[in-house]
């Protein structure tokens, strides 16, 4: 990095996000009777190289021809609801659960 600049990124992960992801995975596992991969959106703020992940919500996914596809209508509805309450937060990325990235998750990204 040039003099006076920093090459690092600062990321803050709020505990609520960890609780949301854990609850999402645990609930789906209980419903399905086995560990199941789940997907969700991460929201928060980004100012320059400072990222603050403040909240999350689950995503509905469909499987089409063996490919995982995010349900865009559900995502748009949830994003709109969050924007009404948390107007300063933006979509930062997404999460998925599992031992390692599966080809289906990589294709979603």
mmCIF file of N, CA, C and O in Angstrom:
data_model
loop_
_atom_site.group_PDB
_atom_site.id
_atom_site.type_symbol
_atom_site.label_atom_id
_atom_site.label_comp_id
_atom_site.label_asym_id
_atom_site.label_seq_id
_atom_site.Cartn_x
_atom_site.Cartn_y
_atom_site.Cartn_z
ATOM 1 N N UNK A 1 0.847 -1.183 0.000
ATOM 2 C CA UNK A 1 0.000 0.000 0.000
ATOM 3 C C UNK A 1 0.885 1.236 0.000
ATOM 4 O O UNK A 1 1.999 1.226 0.494
ATOM 5 N N UNK A 2 0.351 2.296 -0.548
ATOM 6 C CA UNK A 2 1.078 3.554 -0.604
ATOM 7 C C UNK A 2 1.218 4.145 0.793
ATOM 8 O O UNK A 2 0.475 3.804 1.709
ATOM 9 N N UNK A 3 2.156 5.060 0.935
ATOM 10 C CA UNK A 3 2.356 5.714 2.214
ATOM 11 C C UNK A 3 1.079 6.411 2.652
ATOM 12 O O UNK A 3 0.432 7.091 1.874
ATOM 13 N N UNK A 4 0.720 6.200 3.915
ATOM 14 C CA UNK A 4 -0.477 6.848 4.454
ATOM 15 C C UNK A 4 -1.762 6.086 4.205
ATOM 16 O O UNK A 4 -2.825 6.524 4.614
ATOM 17 N N UNK A 5 -1.683 4.938 3.545
ATOM 18 C CA UNK A 5 -2.891 4.135 3.334
ATOM 19 C C UNK A 5 -2.719 2.769 3.982
ATOM 20 O O UNK A 5 -1.606 2.323 4.228
ATOM 21 N N UNK A 6 -3.804 2.150 4.240
ATOM 22 C CA UNK A 6 -3.783 0.841 4.861
ATOM 23 C C UNK A 6 -4.342 -0.179 3.896
ATOM 24 O O UNK A 6 -5.348 0.064 3.232
ATOM 25 N N UNK A 7 -3.697 -1.323 3.804
ATOM 26 C CA UNK A 7 -4.148 -2.368 2.915
ATOM 27 C C UNK A 7 -5.127 -3.324 3.569
ATOM 28 O O UNK A 7 -5.551 -4.281 2.965
ATOM 29 N N UNK A 8 -5.486 -3.065 4.816
ATOM 30 C CA UNK A 8 -6.349 -4.006 5.522
ATOM 31 C C UNK A 8 -7.813 -3.563 5.521
ATOM 32 O O UNK A 8 -8.133 -2.413 5.275
ATOM 33 N N UNK A 9 -8.648 -4.522 5.795
ATOM 34 C CA UNK A 9 -10.077 -4.279 5.921
ATOM 35 C C UNK A 9 -10.450 -4.555 7.368
ATOM 36 O O UNK A 9 -9.985 -5.524 7.965
ATOM 37 N N UNK A 10 -11.290 -3.716 7.930
ATOM 38 C CA UNK A 10 -11.780 -3.920 9.286
ATOM 39 C C UNK A 10 -13.219 -4.424 9.201
ATOM 40 O O UNK A 10 -14.062 -3.781 8.582
ATOM 41 N N UNK A 11 -13.451 -5.577 9.812
ATOM 42 C CA UNK A 11 -14.795 -6.162 9.785
ATOM 43 C C UNK A 11 -15.267 -6.360 11.215
ATOM 44 O O UNK A 11 -14.569 -6.954 12.036
ATOM 45 N N UNK A 12 -16.459 -5.849 11.499
ATOM 46 C CA UNK A 12 -17.105 -6.066 12.792
ATOM 47 C C UNK A 12 -18.319 -6.955 12.557
ATOM 48 O O UNK A 12 -19.151 -6.660 11.692
ATOM 49 N N UNK A 13 -18.414 -8.037 13.308
ATOM 50 C CA UNK A 13 -19.531 -8.974 13.189
ATOM 51 C C UNK A 13 -20.329 -8.916 14.487
ATOM 52 O O UNK A 13 -19.833 -9.310 15.544
ATOM 53 N N UNK A 14 -21.550 -8.425 14.413
ATOM 54 C CA UNK A 14 -22.385 -8.308 15.596
ATOM 55 C C UNK A 14 -22.878 -9.683 16.039
ATOM 56 O O UNK A 14 -23.161 -10.550 15.208
ATOM 57 N N UNK A 15 -23.010 -9.891 17.343
ATOM 58 C CA UNK A 15 -23.476 -11.182 17.858
ATOM 59 C C UNK A 15 -24.843 -11.598 17.319
ATOM 60 O O UNK A 15 -25.120 -12.787 17.182
ATOM 61 N N UNK A 16 -25.706 -10.640 16.999
ATOM 62 C CA UNK A 16 -27.027 -10.959 16.461
ATOM 63 C C UNK A 16 -26.919 -11.806 15.197
ATOM 64 O O UNK A 16 -27.715 -12.722 14.984
ATOM 65 N N UNK A 17 -25.931 -11.524 14.370
ATOM 66 C CA UNK A 17 -25.751 -12.278 13.127
ATOM 67 C C UNK A 17 -25.419 -13.735 13.444
ATOM 68 O O UNK A 17 -25.988 -14.661 12.840
ATOM 69 N N UNK A 18 -24.550 -13.955 14.397
ATOM 70 C CA UNK A 18 -24.177 -15.316 14.792
ATOM 71 C C UNK A 18 -25.400 -16.051 15.327
ATOM 72 O O UNK A 18 -25.647 -17.215 14.982
ATOM 73 N N UNK A 19 -26.192 -15.365 16.149
ATOM 74 C CA UNK A 19 -27.423 -15.971 16.684
ATOM 75 C C UNK A 19 -28.409 -16.299 15.565
ATOM 76 O O UNK A 19 -29.018 -17.374 15.562
ATOM 77 N N UNK A 20 -28.579 -15.389 14.611
ATOM 78 C CA UNK A 20 -29.513 -15.620 13.500
ATOM 79 C C UNK A 20 -29.106 -16.825 12.666
ATOM 80 O O UNK A 20 -29.942 -17.666 12.320
ATOM 81 N N UNK A 21 -27.832 -16.906 12.308
ATOM 82 C CA UNK A 21 -27.344 -18.018 11.476
ATOM 83 C C UNK A 21 -27.504 -19.337 12.241
ATOM 84 O O UNK A 21 -27.974 -20.338 11.689
ATOM 85 N N UNK A 22 -27.132 -19.329 13.514
ATOM 86 C CA UNK A 22 -27.244 -20.534 14.332
ATOM 87 C C UNK A 22 -28.697 -20.994 14.457
ATOM 88 O O UNK A 22 -29.004 -22.177 14.301
ATOM 89 N N UNK A 23 -29.592 -20.049 14.707
ATOM 90 C CA UNK A 23 -31.011 -20.376 14.838
ATOM 91 C C UNK A 23 -31.565 -20.909 13.524
ATOM 92 O O UNK A 23 -32.326 -21.880 13.503
ATOM 93 N N UNK A 24 -31.178 -20.287 12.422
ATOM 94 C CA UNK A 24 -31.634 -20.702 11.096
ATOM 95 C C UNK A 24 -31.235 -22.149 10.833
ATOM 96 O O UNK A 24 -32.068 -22.994 10.484
ATOM 97 N N UNK A 25 -29.961 -22.461 11.022
ATOM 98 C CA UNK A 25 -29.467 -23.807 10.770
ATOM 99 C C UNK A 25 -30.109 -24.821 11.709
ATOM 100 O O UNK A 25 -30.538 -25.904 11.282
ATOM 101 N N UNK A 26 -30.212 -24.476 12.992
ATOM 102 C CA UNK A 26 -30.776 -25.383 13.989
ATOM 103 C C UNK A 26 -32.250 -25.673 13.700
ATOM 104 O O UNK A 26 -32.704 -26.818 13.782
ATOM 105 N N UNK A 27 -33.013 -24.653 13.335
ATOM 106 C CA UNK A 27 -34.435 -24.821 13.031
ATOM 107 C C UNK A 27 -34.635 -25.722 11.807
ATOM 108 O O UNK A 27 -35.449 -26.650 11.832
ATOM 109 N N UNK A 28 -33.868 -25.469 10.760
ATOM 110 C CA UNK A 28 -33.994 -26.285 9.544
ATOM 111 C C UNK A 28 -33.563 -27.723 9.830
ATOM 112 O O UNK A 28 -34.201 -28.678 9.368
ATOM 113 N N UNK A 29 -32.511 -27.895 10.623
ATOM 114 C CA UNK A 29 -32.063 -29.253 10.977
ATOM 115 C C UNK A 29 -33.155 -29.994 11.741
ATOM 116 O O UNK A 29 -33.423 -31.167 11.482
ATOM 117 N N UNK A 30 -33.808 -29.305 12.674
ATOM 118 C CA UNK A 30 -34.888 -29.936 13.439
ATOM 119 C C UNK A 30 -36.071 -30.283 12.530
ATOM 120 O O UNK A 30 -36.679 -31.356 12.670
ATOM 121 N N UNK A 31 -36.389 -29.415 11.596
ATOM 122 C CA UNK A 31 -37.510 -29.655 10.682
ATOM 123 C C UNK A 31 -37.221 -30.789 9.707
ATOM 124 O O UNK A 31 -38.100 -31.595 9.399
ATOM 125 N N UNK A 32 -35.994 -30.849 9.212
ATOM 126 C CA UNK A 32 -35.616 -31.843 8.210
ATOM 127 C C UNK A 32 -35.159 -33.167 8.833
ATOM 128 O O UNK A 32 -35.093 -34.178 8.146
ATOM 129 N N UNK A 33 -34.767 -33.129 10.106
ATOM 130 C CA UNK A 33 -34.284 -34.332 10.769
ATOM 131 C C UNK A 33 -32.847 -34.685 10.449
ATOM 132 O O UNK A 33 -32.371 -35.760 10.794
ATOM 133 N N UNK A 34 -32.141 -33.765 9.792
ATOM 134 C CA UNK A 34 -30.733 -33.987 9.439
ATOM 135 C C UNK A 34 -30.100 -32.624 9.145
ATOM 136 O O UNK A 34 -30.790 -31.667 8.829
ATOM 137 N N UNK A 35 -28.757 -32.533 9.243
ATOM 138 C CA UNK A 35 -28.104 -31.270 8.886
ATOM 139 C C UNK A 35 -28.376 -30.922 7.423
ATOM 140 O O UNK A 35 -28.252 -31.789 6.547
ATOM 141 N N UNK A 36 -28.798 -29.706 7.178
ATOM 142 C CA UNK A 36 -29.154 -29.255 5.835
ATOM 143 C C UNK A 36 -28.498 -27.910 5.567
ATOM 144 O O UNK A 36 -28.473 -27.041 6.436
ATOM 145 N N UNK A 37 -27.972 -27.737 4.384
ATOM 146 C CA UNK A 37 -27.344 -26.473 4.010
ATOM 147 C C UNK A 37 -28.403 -25.375 3.932
ATOM 148 O O UNK A 37 -29.480 -25.575 3.366
ATOM 149 N N UNK A 38 -28.117 -24.232 4.552
ATOM 150 C CA UNK A 38 -29.029 -23.093 4.497
ATOM 151 C C UNK A 38 -28.285 -21.879 3.953
ATOM 152 O O UNK A 38 -27.056 -21.797 4.025
ATOM 153 N N UNK A 39 -29.043 -20.942 3.408
ATOM 154 C CA UNK A 39 -28.489 -19.725 2.826
ATOM 155 C C UNK A 39 -29.141 -18.521 3.472
ATOM 156 O O UNK A 39 -30.311 -18.567 3.855
ATOM 157 N N UNK A 40 -28.395 -17.423 3.574
ATOM 158 C CA UNK A 40 -28.951 -16.197 4.123
ATOM 159 C C UNK A 40 -28.190 -14.981 3.637
ATOM 160 O O UNK A 40 -27.092 -15.089 3.089
ATOM 161 N N UNK A 41 -28.795 -13.822 3.849
ATOM 162 C CA UNK A 41 -28.205 -12.549 3.451
ATOM 163 C C UNK A 41 -27.590 -11.858 4.664
ATOM 164 O O UNK A 41 -28.130 -11.938 5.769
ATOM 165 N N UNK A 42 -26.476 -11.189 4.447
ATOM 166 C CA UNK A 42 -25.815 -10.397 5.486
ATOM 167 C C UNK A 42 -26.022 -8.924 5.167
ATOM 168 O O UNK A 42 -25.778 -8.498 4.034
ATOM 169 N N UNK A 43 -26.482 -8.157 6.152
ATOM 170 C CA UNK A 43 -26.701 -6.737 5.925
ATOM 171 C C UNK A 43 -25.974 -5.920 6.974
ATOM 172 O O UNK A 43 -25.686 -6.385 8.067
ATOM 173 N N UNK A 44 -25.648 -4.699 6.600
ATOM 174 C CA UNK A 44 -24.930 -3.809 7.502
ATOM 175 C C UNK A 44 -24.474 -2.581 6.751
ATOM 176 O O UNK A 44 -25.122 -2.136 5.802
ATOM 177 N N UNK A 45 -23.319 -2.064 7.158
ATOM 178 C CA UNK A 45 -22.795 -0.852 6.546
ATOM 179 C C UNK A 45 -21.357 -1.061 6.098
ATOM 180 O O UNK A 45 -20.631 -1.879 6.652
ATOM 181 N N UNK A 46 -20.975 -0.297 5.103
ATOM 182 C CA UNK A 46 -19.589 -0.276 4.657
ATOM 183 C C UNK A 46 -19.203 1.164 4.382
ATOM 184 O O UNK A 46 -19.856 1.864 3.611
ATOM 185 N N UNK A 47 -18.154 1.592 5.058
ATOM 186 C CA UNK A 47 -17.586 2.916 4.839
ATOM 187 C C UNK A 47 -16.126 2.713 4.492
ATOM 188 O O UNK A 47 -15.325 2.353 5.360
ATOM 189 N N UNK A 48 -15.809 2.891 3.225
ATOM 190 C CA UNK A 48 -14.438 2.621 2.790
ATOM 191 C C UNK A 48 -14.101 1.166 3.029
ATOM 192 O O UNK A 48 -14.779 0.274 2.548
ATOM 193 N N UNK A 49 -13.056 0.923 3.827
ATOM 194 C CA UNK A 49 -12.611 -0.436 4.107
ATOM 195 C C UNK A 49 -13.081 -0.930 5.471
ATOM 196 O O UNK A 49 -12.578 -1.912 5.990
ATOM 197 N N UNK A 50 -14.049 -0.238 6.051
ATOM 198 C CA UNK A 50 -14.630 -0.652 7.332
ATOM 199 C C UNK A 50 -16.022 -1.231 7.066
ATOM 200 O O UNK A 50 -16.913 -0.544 6.577
ATOM 201 N N UNK A 51 -16.172 -2.512 7.398
ATOM 202 C CA UNK A 51 -17.429 -3.226 7.168
ATOM 203 C C UNK A 51 -17.999 -3.624 8.519
ATOM 204 O O UNK A 51 -17.292 -4.173 9.369
ATOM 205 N N UNK A 52 -19.275 -3.346 8.698
ATOM 206 C CA UNK A 52 -19.957 -3.720 9.928
ATOM 207 C C UNK A 52 -21.170 -4.571 9.564
ATOM 208 O O UNK A 52 -22.138 -4.078 8.989
ATOM 209 N N UNK A 53 -21.085 -5.883 9.865
ATOM 210 C CA UNK A 53 -22.180 -6.811 9.591
ATOM 211 C C UNK A 53 -23.076 -6.783 10.826
ATOM 212 O O UNK A 53 -22.693 -7.242 11.895
ATOM 213 N N UNK A 54 -24.287 -6.223 10.651
ATOM 214 C CA UNK A 54 -25.137 -5.941 11.798
ATOM 215 C C UNK A 54 -26.351 -6.852 11.925
ATOM 216 O O UNK A 54 -26.905 -6.987 13.007
ATOM 217 N N UNK A 55 -26.789 -7.446 10.831
ATOM 218 C CA UNK A 55 -27.984 -8.264 10.880
ATOM 219 C C UNK A 55 -27.959 -9.235 9.700
ATOM 220 O O UNK A 55 -27.089 -9.140 8.827
ATOM 221 N N UNK A 56 -28.907 -10.137 9.681
ATOM 222 C CA UNK A 56 -28.998 -11.113 8.597
ATOM 223 C C UNK A 56 -30.432 -11.600 8.497
ATOM 224 O O UNK A 56 -31.232 -11.409 9.411
ATOM 225 N N UNK A 57 -30.741 -12.207 7.371
ATOM 226 C CA UNK A 57 -32.026 -12.871 7.225
ATOM 227 C C UNK A 57 -31.857 -14.058 6.300
ATOM 228 O O UNK A 57 -30.971 -14.087 5.445
ATOM 229 N N UNK A 58 -32.693 -15.066 6.518
ATOM 230 C CA UNK A 58 -32.575 -16.275 5.713
ATOM 231 C C UNK A 58 -33.078 -16.025 4.297
ATOM 232 O O UNK A 58 -33.870 -15.119 4.056
ATOM 233 N N UNK A 59 -32.563 -16.816 3.389
ATOM 234 C CA UNK A 59 -32.985 -16.756 1.988
ATOM 235 C C UNK A 59 -33.692 -18.051 1.626
ATOM 236 O O UNK A 59 -33.336 -19.124 2.110
ATOM 237 N N UNK A 60 -34.688 -17.942 0.781
ATOM 238 C CA UNK A 60 -35.362 -19.110 0.238
ATOM 239 C C UNK A 60 -34.642 -19.464 -1.062
ATOM 240 O O UNK A 60 -34.394 -18.587 -1.896
ATOM 241 N N UNK A 61 -34.278 -20.724 -1.181
ATOM 242 C CA UNK A 61 -33.605 -21.174 -2.400
ATOM 243 C C UNK A 61 -34.430 -22.255 -3.067
ATOM 244 O O UNK A 61 -35.169 -22.997 -2.416
ATOM 245 N N UNK A 62 -34.335 -22.301 -4.365
ATOM 246 C CA UNK A 62 -34.988 -23.328 -5.171
ATOM 247 C C UNK A 62 -33.901 -24.125 -5.865
ATOM 248 O O UNK A 62 -32.801 -23.615 -6.102
ATOM 249 N N UNK A 63 -34.185 -25.354 -6.180
ATOM 250 C CA UNK A 63 -33.251 -26.180 -6.944
ATOM 251 C C UNK A 63 -33.849 -26.414 -8.321
ATOM 252 O O UNK A 63 -34.935 -26.982 -8.441
ATOM 253 N N UNK A 64 -33.154 -25.920 -9.334
ATOM 254 C CA UNK A 64 -33.588 -26.077 -10.721
ATOM 255 C C UNK A 64 -32.504 -26.814 -11.493
ATOM 256 O O UNK A 64 -31.375 -26.346 -11.584
ATOM 257 N N UNK A 65 -32.847 -27.968 -12.009
ATOM 258 C CA UNK A 65 -31.887 -28.793 -12.757
ATOM 259 C C UNK A 65 -30.621 -29.047 -11.955
ATOM 260 O O UNK A 65 -29.504 -28.979 -12.478
ATOM 261 N N UNK A 66 -30.778 -29.292 -10.642
ATOM 262 C CA UNK A 66 -29.640 -29.572 -9.778
ATOM 263 C C UNK A 66 -28.848 -28.356 -9.344
ATOM 264 O O UNK A 66 -27.855 -28.480 -8.642
ATOM 265 N N UNK A 67 -29.268 -27.169 -9.747
ATOM 266 C CA UNK A 67 -28.575 -25.924 -9.398
ATOM 267 C C UNK A 67 -29.374 -25.162 -8.338
ATOM 268 O O UNK A 67 -30.599 -25.062 -8.437
ATOM 269 N N UNK A 68 -28.693 -24.629 -7.350
ATOM 270 C CA UNK A 68 -29.340 -23.818 -6.317
ATOM 271 C C UNK A 68 -29.504 -22.402 -6.851
ATOM 272 O O UNK A 68 -28.553 -21.798 -7.351
ATOM 273 N N UNK A 69 -30.743 -21.890 -6.746
ATOM 274 C CA UNK A 69 -31.061 -20.550 -7.221
ATOM 275 C C UNK A 69 -31.782 -19.806 -6.095
ATOM 276 O O UNK A 69 -32.726 -20.327 -5.503
ATOM 277 N N UNK A 70 -31.323 -18.602 -5.801
ATOM 278 C CA UNK A 70 -31.969 -17.788 -4.773
ATOM 279 C C UNK A 70 -33.306 -17.284 -5.305
ATOM 280 O O UNK A 70 -33.384 -16.771 -6.422
ATOM 281 N N UNK A 71 -34.352 -17.421 -4.504
ATOM 282 C CA UNK A 71 -35.678 -16.936 -4.868
ATOM 283 C C UNK A 71 -35.640 -15.404 -4.806
ATOM 284 O O UNK A 71 -35.647 -14.811 -3.727
ATOM 285 N N UNK A 72 -35.564 -14.758 -5.963
ATOM 286 C CA UNK A 72 -35.389 -13.307 -6.041
ATOM 287 C C UNK A 72 -36.596 -12.543 -5.507
ATOM 288 O O UNK A 72 -36.439 -11.459 -4.942
ATOM 289 N N UNK A 73 -37.784 -13.075 -5.688
ATOM 290 C CA UNK A 73 -38.989 -12.399 -5.193
ATOM 291 C C UNK A 73 -38.967 -12.337 -3.665
ATOM 292 O O UNK A 73 -39.240 -11.296 -3.079
ATOM 293 N N UNK A 74 -38.617 -13.452 -3.017
ATOM 294 C CA UNK A 74 -38.522 -13.483 -1.560
ATOM 295 C C UNK A 74 -37.436 -12.520 -1.085
ATOM 296 O O UNK A 74 -37.639 -11.755 -0.141
ATOM 297 N N UNK A 75 -36.281 -12.565 -1.753
ATOM 298 C CA UNK A 75 -35.183 -11.676 -1.371
ATOM 299 C C UNK A 75 -35.608 -10.207 -1.467
ATOM 300 O O UNK A 75 -35.371 -9.420 -0.552
ATOM 301 N N UNK A 76 -36.238 -9.818 -2.559
ATOM 302 C CA UNK A 76 -36.656 -8.425 -2.744
ATOM 303 C C UNK A 76 -37.649 -8.001 -1.675
ATOM 304 O O UNK A 76 -37.576 -6.873 -1.162
ATOM 305 N N UNK A 77 -38.566 -8.886 -1.306
ATOM 306 C CA UNK A 77 -39.547 -8.582 -0.255
ATOM 307 C C UNK A 77 -38.846 -8.355 1.078
ATOM 308 O O UNK A 77 -39.100 -7.368 1.771
ATOM 309 N N UNK A 78 -37.962 -9.279 1.454
ATOM 310 C CA UNK A 78 -37.242 -9.160 2.735
ATOM 311 C C UNK A 78 -36.350 -7.919 2.758
ATOM 312 O O UNK A 78 -36.288 -7.213 3.752
ATOM 313 N N UNK A 79 -35.662 -7.652 1.653
ATOM 314 C CA UNK A 79 -34.799 -6.475 1.595
ATOM 315 C C UNK A 79 -35.628 -5.205 1.778
ATOM 316 O O UNK A 79 -35.246 -4.301 2.524
ATOM 317 N N UNK A 80 -36.789 -5.139 1.138
ATOM 318 C CA UNK A 80 -37.672 -3.989 1.283
ATOM 319 C C UNK A 80 -38.146 -3.811 2.707
ATOM 320 O O UNK A 80 -38.189 -2.681 3.221
ATOM 321 N N UNK A 81 -38.478 -4.913 3.376
ATOM 322 C CA UNK A 81 -38.912 -4.841 4.770
ATOM 323 C C UNK A 81 -37.785 -4.328 5.665
ATOM 324 O O UNK A 81 -38.019 -3.489 6.541
ATOM 325 N N UNK A 82 -36.578 -4.839 5.464
ATOM 326 C CA UNK A 82 -35.448 -4.383 6.270
ATOM 327 C C UNK A 82 -35.133 -2.913 5.994
ATOM 328 O O UNK A 82 -34.793 -2.168 6.899
ATOM 329 N N UNK A 83 -35.236 -2.492 4.741
ATOM 330 C CA UNK A 83 -34.954 -1.092 4.382
ATOM 331 C C UNK A 83 -35.932 -0.130 5.055
ATOM 332 O O UNK A 83 -35.578 1.006 5.359
ATOM 333 N N UNK A 84 -37.174 -0.568 5.267
ATOM 334 C CA UNK A 84 -38.153 0.286 5.939
ATOM 335 C C UNK A 84 -37.749 0.563 7.372
ATOM 336 O O UNK A 84 -37.982 1.656 7.887
ATOM 337 N N UNK A 85 -37.147 -0.417 8.037
ATOM 338 C CA UNK A 85 -36.768 -0.281 9.444
ATOM 339 C C UNK A 85 -35.313 0.162 9.610
ATOM 340 O O UNK A 85 -35.000 0.984 10.464
ATOM 341 N N UNK A 86 -34.440 -0.386 8.786
ATOM 342 C CA UNK A 86 -33.001 -0.117 8.873
ATOM 343 C C UNK A 86 -32.519 0.508 7.570
ATOM 344 O O UNK A 86 -31.778 -0.108 6.810
ATOM 345 N N UNK A 87 -32.918 1.721 7.296
ATOM 346 C CA UNK A 87 -32.638 2.348 6.003
ATOM 347 C C UNK A 87 -31.145 2.545 5.744
ATOM 348 O O UNK A 87 -30.723 2.629 4.592
ATOM 349 N N UNK A 88 -30.335 2.594 6.792
ATOM 350 C CA UNK A 88 -28.903 2.823 6.602
ATOM 351 C C UNK A 88 -28.134 1.550 6.269
ATOM 352 O O UNK A 88 -26.964 1.601 5.893
ATOM 353 N N UNK A 89 -28.788 0.395 6.374
ATOM 354 C CA UNK A 89 -28.105 -0.877 6.113
ATOM 355 C C UNK A 89 -28.274 -1.299 4.654
ATOM 356 O O UNK A 89 -29.303 -1.068 4.040
ATOM 357 N N UNK A 90 -27.217 -1.941 4.152
ATOM 358 C CA UNK A 90 -27.203 -2.431 2.781
ATOM 359 C C UNK A 90 -26.873 -3.919 2.771
ATOM 360 O O UNK A 90 -26.281 -4.448 3.720
ATOM 361 N N UNK A 91 -27.190 -4.584 1.670
ATOM 362 C CA UNK A 91 -26.792 -5.972 1.469
ATOM 363 C C UNK A 91 -25.274 -6.006 1.338
ATOM 364 O O UNK A 91 -24.698 -5.281 0.528
ATOM 365 N N UNK A 92 -24.610 -6.822 2.150
ATOM 366 C CA UNK A 92 -23.145 -6.919 2.109
ATOM 367 C C UNK A 92 -22.660 -8.222 1.489
ATOM 368 O O UNK A 92 -21.558 -8.290 0.964
ATOM 369 N N UNK A 93 -23.475 -9.249 1.593
ATOM 370 C CA UNK A 93 -23.066 -10.549 1.086
ATOM 371 C C UNK A 93 -24.039 -11.605 1.551
ATOM 372 O O UNK A 93 -25.137 -11.289 1.992
ATOM 373 N N UNK A 94 -23.626 -12.846 1.497
ATOM 374 C CA UNK A 94 -24.510 -13.916 1.890
ATOM 375 C C UNK A 94 -23.728 -14.950 2.669
ATOM 376 O O UNK A 94 -22.505 -14.973 2.665
ATOM 377 N N UNK A 95 -24.467 -15.805 3.378
ATOM 378 C CA UNK A 95 -23.834 -16.905 4.102
ATOM 379 C C UNK A 95 -24.466 -18.222 3.669
ATOM 380 O O UNK A 95 -25.574 -18.256 3.152
ATOM 381 N N UNK A 96 -23.728 -19.274 3.869
ATOM 382 C CA UNK A 96 -24.238 -20.621 3.720
ATOM 383 C C UNK A 96 -23.561 -21.484 4.770
ATOM 384 O O UNK A 96 -22.485 -21.127 5.266
ATOM 385 N N UNK A 97 -24.192 -22.558 5.141
ATOM 386 C CA UNK A 97 -23.638 -23.432 6.169
ATOM 387 C C UNK A 97 -23.149 -24.727 5.539
ATOM 388 O O UNK A 97 -23.550 -25.089 4.443
ATOM 389 N N UNK A 98 -22.282 -25.405 6.262
ATOM 390 C CA UNK A 98 -21.774 -26.694 5.801
ATOM 391 C C UNK A 98 -20.312 -26.840 6.156
ATOM 392 O O UNK A 98 -19.673 -25.914 6.664
ATOM 393 N N UNK A 99 -19.787 -28.023 5.876
ATOM 394 C CA UNK A 99 -18.389 -28.308 6.186
ATOM 395 C C UNK A 99 -17.429 -27.527 5.294
ATOM 396 O O UNK A 99 -16.405 -27.046 5.732
ATOM 397 N N UNK A 100 -17.764 -27.451 4.024
ATOM 398 C CA UNK A 100 -16.931 -26.746 3.055
ATOM 399 C C UNK A 100 -17.819 -26.260 1.921
ATOM 400 O O UNK A 100 -18.921 -26.757 1.752
ATOM 401 N N UNK A 101 -17.349 -25.291 1.162
ATOM 402 C CA UNK A 101 -18.178 -24.801 0.053
ATOM 403 C C UNK A 101 -18.481 -25.923 -0.947
ATOM 404 O O UNK A 101 -17.598 -26.640 -1.370
ATOM 405 N N UNK A 102 -19.753 -26.055 -1.243
ATOM 406 C CA UNK A 102 -20.177 -27.025 -2.248
ATOM 407 C C UNK A 102 -20.243 -26.340 -3.597
ATOM 408 O O UNK A 102 -20.438 -25.109 -3.673
ATOM 409 N N UNK A 103 -20.104 -27.087 -4.678
ATOM 410 C CA UNK A 103 -20.209 -26.463 -6.010
ATOM 411 C C UNK A 103 -21.514 -25.667 -6.180
ATOM 412 O O UNK A 103 -21.517 -24.618 -6.806
ATOM 413 N N UNK A 104 -22.598 -26.144 -5.574
ATOM 414 C CA UNK A 104 -23.880 -25.427 -5.685
ATOM 415 C C UNK A 104 -23.797 -24.058 -5.025
ATOM 416 O O UNK A 104 -24.342 -23.074 -5.539
ATOM 417 N N UNK A 105 -23.105 -23.964 -3.882
ATOM 418 C CA UNK A 105 -22.972 -22.676 -3.194
ATOM 419 C C UNK A 105 -22.052 -21.734 -3.972
ATOM 420 O O UNK A 105 -22.296 -20.532 -4.030
ATOM 421 N N UNK A 106 -21.017 -22.282 -4.544
ATOM 422 C CA UNK A 106 -20.074 -21.464 -5.303
ATOM 423 C C UNK A 106 -20.767 -20.854 -6.523
ATOM 424 O O UNK A 106 -20.569 -19.700 -6.855
ATOM 425 N N UNK A 107 -21.637 -21.628 -7.168
ATOM 426 C CA UNK A 107 -22.360 -21.122 -8.323
ATOM 427 C C UNK A 107 -23.335 -20.023 -7.945
ATOM 428 O O UNK A 107 -23.584 -19.110 -8.736
ATOM 429 N N UNK A 108 -23.902 -20.091 -6.739
ATOM 430 C CA UNK A 108 -24.801 -19.018 -6.282
ATOM 431 C C UNK A 108 -24.010 -17.728 -6.148
ATOM 432 O O UNK A 108 -24.477 -16.661 -6.499
ATOM 433 N N UNK A 109 -22.787 -17.832 -5.669
ATOM 434 C CA UNK A 109 -21.960 -16.650 -5.468
ATOM 435 C C UNK A 109 -21.640 -16.026 -6.809
ATOM 436 O O UNK A 109 -21.638 -14.873 -7.007
#
